[in-house]
Coordinates of C-alpha atoms in Angstrom, one line a residue:
Chain A
K1 CA 90.4 93.3 103.9
N2 CA 92.9 91.1 102.5
E3 CA 93.5 88.1 104.3
V4 CA 97.3 86.8 103.7
E5 CA 97.9 83.4 104.8
Q6 CA 101.6 81.5 104.8
S7 CA 102.6 78.0 104.8
P8 CA 104.4 76.5 106.6
Q9 CA 104.8 78.8 109.5
N10 CA 108.2 76.8 110.9
L11 CA 110.2 75.0 108.3
T12 CA 113.5 73.2 109.2
A13 CA 115.8 71.8 106.0
Q14 CA 119.2 70.5 105.6
E15 CA 121.7 72.4 103.8
G16 CA 121.5 71.7 99.9
E17 CA 117.5 71.4 99.9
F18 CA 114.9 72.6 97.7
I19 CA 112.9 75.0 99.9
T20 CA 109.3 76.3 98.8
I21 CA 107.3 78.7 101.0
N22 CA 103.6 79.4 100.1
C23 CA 101.4 82.4 100.5
S24 CA 97.7 82.7 99.3
Y25 CA 95.6 85.9 99.4
S26 CA 91.8 86.4 99.9
V27 CA 91.4 89.5 97.3
G28 CA 92.6 90.8 94.1
I29 CA 95.9 92.6 94.3
S30 CA 97.8 95.0 92.5
A31 CA 101.6 93.6 93.6
L32 CA 102.8 90.9 96.0
H33 CA 106.0 91.4 98.1
W34 CA 108.3 88.9 99.7
L35 CA 110.3 90.2 102.4
Q36 CA 113.3 88.6 104.6
Q37 CA 113.7 89.4 108.2
H38 CA 117.0 88.0 109.8
P39 CA 117.3 87.8 113.6
G40 CA 117.9 91.2 114.9
G41 CA 115.1 92.6 113.2
G42 CA 116.1 94.3 109.8
I43 CA 113.7 93.8 107.1
V44 CA 114.7 93.7 103.4
S45 CA 112.4 93.4 100.2
L46 CA 113.5 90.3 98.2
F47 CA 110.9 90.5 95.3
M48 CA 107.9 92.6 93.9
L49 CA 105.7 91.1 91.4
S50 CA 102.2 91.4 89.9
S51 CA 102.5 88.5 87.5
G52 CA 104.6 85.6 86.1
K53 CA 108.1 84.9 87.8
K54 CA 111.0 86.5 89.1
K55 CA 114.6 85.3 89.7
H56 CA 117.6 86.7 91.7
G57 CA 120.4 84.3 92.4
R58 CA 119.2 81.1 94.1
L59 CA 115.5 82.8 95.1
I60 CA 113.0 82.5 92.8
A61 CA 109.2 83.7 92.9
T62 CA 106.2 82.8 90.9
I63 CA 102.7 84.5 91.1
N64 CA 99.4 82.9 90.0
I65 CA 97.0 85.8 90.0
Q66 CA 94.0 83.6 88.9
E67 CA 94.6 81.3 91.9
K68 CA 95.7 84.1 94.3
H69 CA 98.8 82.4 95.1
S70 CA 102.3 82.9 95.3
S71 CA 105.6 81.0 96.2
L72 CA 108.7 81.3 97.0
H73 CA 111.7 79.1 96.3
I74 CA 115.1 78.5 97.5
T75 CA 117.6 76.3 95.5
A76 CA 120.6 75.0 97.2
S77 CA 119.9 76.5 100.6
H78 CA 122.2 77.5 102.9
P79 CA 122.4 78.4 106.9
R80 CA 122.9 82.2 105.7
D81 CA 119.3 81.6 104.1
S82 CA 117.9 81.0 107.6
A83 CA 115.6 83.7 108.4
V84 CA 112.0 84.7 108.7
Y85 CA 110.2 85.3 105.1
I86 CA 107.4 87.3 104.7
C87 CA 104.7 87.7 102.2
A88 CA 103.0 91.0 101.8
V89 CA 100.3 92.3 99.5
N90 CA 99.0 95.7 98.1
S91 CA 95.5 95.4 97.7
G92 CA 95.1 98.9 96.1
G93 CA 96.7 100.8 93.5
G94 CA 98.0 103.9 95.1
A95 CA 100.2 104.7 98.1
D96 CA 98.4 102.6 100.7
G97 CA 100.2 100.4 102.8
L98 CA 101.1 96.5 102.9
T99 CA 99.0 94.0 104.2
F100 CA 101.4 91.2 105.4
G101 CA 101.6 87.7 106.1
K102 CA 102.7 86.0 109.7
G103 CA 105.8 85.1 108.2
T104 CA 107.6 81.6 107.6
H105 CA 110.4 80.9 109.9
L106 CA 113.0 78.8 108.2
I107 CA 116.2 77.3 109.8
I108 CA 118.8 75.7 107.3
Q109 CA 121.1 73.3 109.1
P110 CA 124.4 72.6 108.0
Chain B
N1 CA 123.0 107.2 101.8
A2 CA 121.6 106.0 104.8
G3 CA 118.4 104.8 103.5
V4 CA 115.6 104.8 106.4
T5 CA 116.6 105.8 109.8
Q6 CA 114.7 105.3 113.1
T7 CA 115.4 106.9 116.5
P8 CA 115.5 105.8 119.3
K9 CA 116.4 101.9 119.0
F10 CA 114.9 100.8 122.2
Q11 CA 112.7 102.7 124.5
V12 CA 111.3 101.7 128.0
L13 CA 108.2 103.9 129.0
K14 CA 105.8 104.1 131.8
T15 CA 102.0 103.7 131.5
G16 CA 100.5 107.2 130.6
Q17 CA 103.9 108.7 129.2
S18 CA 104.2 110.1 125.8
M19 CA 106.9 109.7 123.4
T20 CA 107.6 110.4 119.8
L21 CA 109.6 107.9 117.3
Q22 CA 111.5 109.7 114.6
C23 CA 111.7 108.4 111.0
A24 CA 113.6 109.9 108.3
Q25 CA 114.5 108.9 104.7
D26 CA 117.4 110.2 102.2
M27 CA 115.9 108.6 98.9
N28 CA 113.5 111.4 98.2
H29 CA 110.6 109.0 98.3
N30 CA 107.0 110.2 98.2
S31 CA 105.3 107.8 100.6
M32 CA 106.0 107.1 104.2
Y33 CA 104.8 104.2 106.7
W34 CA 104.5 103.2 110.4
Y35 CA 104.0 99.5 111.1
R36 CA 103.9 97.5 114.2
Q37 CA 105.2 94.0 114.7
D38 CA 103.9 91.9 117.5
P39 CA 104.5 88.0 118.0
G40 CA 101.9 85.9 116.3
M41 CA 100.7 89.0 114.5
G42 CA 102.7 90.0 111.8
L43 CA 103.1 93.5 110.7
R44 CA 100.2 95.8 110.8
L45 CA 99.8 99.4 109.3
I46 CA 99.4 102.1 111.8
Y47 CA 99.4 105.7 109.7
Y48 CA 100.9 106.1 106.1
S49 CA 101.4 109.2 104.6
A50 CA 101.1 109.0 100.8
S51 CA 102.5 112.4 99.9
E52 CA 104.0 115.4 102.1
G53 CA 101.3 117.2 103.5
T54 CA 98.6 114.1 103.8
T55 CA 98.4 111.4 106.5
D56 CA 95.9 108.5 106.6
K57 CA 94.9 105.9 109.0
G58 CA 95.8 102.5 108.5
E59 CA 94.7 99.1 110.3
V60 CA 95.5 100.0 113.7
P61 CA 95.8 103.9 114.4
N62 CA 93.9 104.2 118.1
G63 CA 96.5 105.2 120.6
Y64 CA 98.9 107.0 118.0
N65 CA 99.1 110.2 116.1
V66 CA 101.2 111.0 113.1
S67 CA 103.1 114.2 111.5
R68 CA 104.8 114.3 108.0
L69 CA 107.3 117.1 108.8
N70 CA 108.7 117.4 105.5
K71 CA 109.4 115.2 102.3
R72 CA 112.2 113.5 104.5
E73 CA 110.4 113.1 107.9
F74 CA 107.2 111.2 109.3
S75 CA 107.4 110.8 113.3
L76 CA 104.8 108.6 115.4
R77 CA 103.4 109.9 118.7
L78 CA 102.0 108.2 121.4
E79 CA 100.3 110.4 123.8
S80 CA 99.8 108.2 126.8
A81 CA 101.6 105.1 126.4
A82 CA 99.7 101.7 127.4
P83 CA 101.4 98.1 127.5
S84 CA 99.3 97.3 124.6
Q85 CA 101.7 99.5 122.9
T86 CA 104.9 97.4 123.5
S87 CA 105.9 96.2 120.4
V88 CA 108.6 96.8 117.7
Y89 CA 107.7 99.6 115.2
F90 CA 109.0 99.8 111.7
C91 CA 109.1 103.1 109.5
A92 CA 109.1 102.4 105.8
S93 CA 109.2 104.5 102.4
R94 CA 108.9 103.9 99.0
R95 CA 109.0 106.3 95.8
G96 CA 105.2 105.9 95.3
G97 CA 102.9 103.7 93.6
L98 CA 103.8 99.9 93.2
E99 CA 107.2 100.4 94.2
T100 CA 109.5 98.4 96.8
Q101 CA 109.5 99.5 100.1
Y102 CA 112.4 100.3 102.0
F103 CA 112.6 99.6 105.9
G104 CA 114.0 101.2 108.9
P105 CA 116.0 99.3 111.8
G106 CA 112.8 99.2 113.8
T107 CA 112.3 100.7 117.3
R108 CA 111.9 98.3 120.2
L109 CA 109.2 100.0 122.5
L110 CA 108.6 98.6 126.1
V111 CA 105.4 100.1 128.0
L112 CA 105.5 99.1 131.8

């Protein structure tokens, strides 16, 4: 069973700061996902990646397969970025479900 | 295009009662999933259906049954609810293989 660890668990920062959230996993994967969950519960997929780096707006996700590690970066953070960010992995190559980290609760203060 | 829908949004049950959580997707996805989310535990997979006509157990299947009614619908049944099943339940779907998963809005279940 893959173990997915995220750090930090909680992060409070000021508006405009550069944010980094880390994710490590114990067993080789076929893909890694970054998800966002706002208060009220809805879960949205931000990125799915299996190698390298992806960028969408102010969000950047990287993965190092050899080190079993991924990072999610937020540039020029804004209060609307306040949410729980969840890392999840596909361990198999088929349609099996995701294994999730416990999430990072991010608060961006104005 | 509604994406993934779940009903009900909120439910209170007494111990021993049964209920079915409904999930439907209109994206023609092959694979569907049921997860539960508990404080401090993260999301955990209960059951999944890789394609119409198939279902498989996930990490925490005890106390639950599922039905893949057709390609659109995947229901989760609690036959005899227990307080330990108090949780937020999310349904998700994806086209198949290594694709993005789309989540429903969740069902909050309280078992007294």
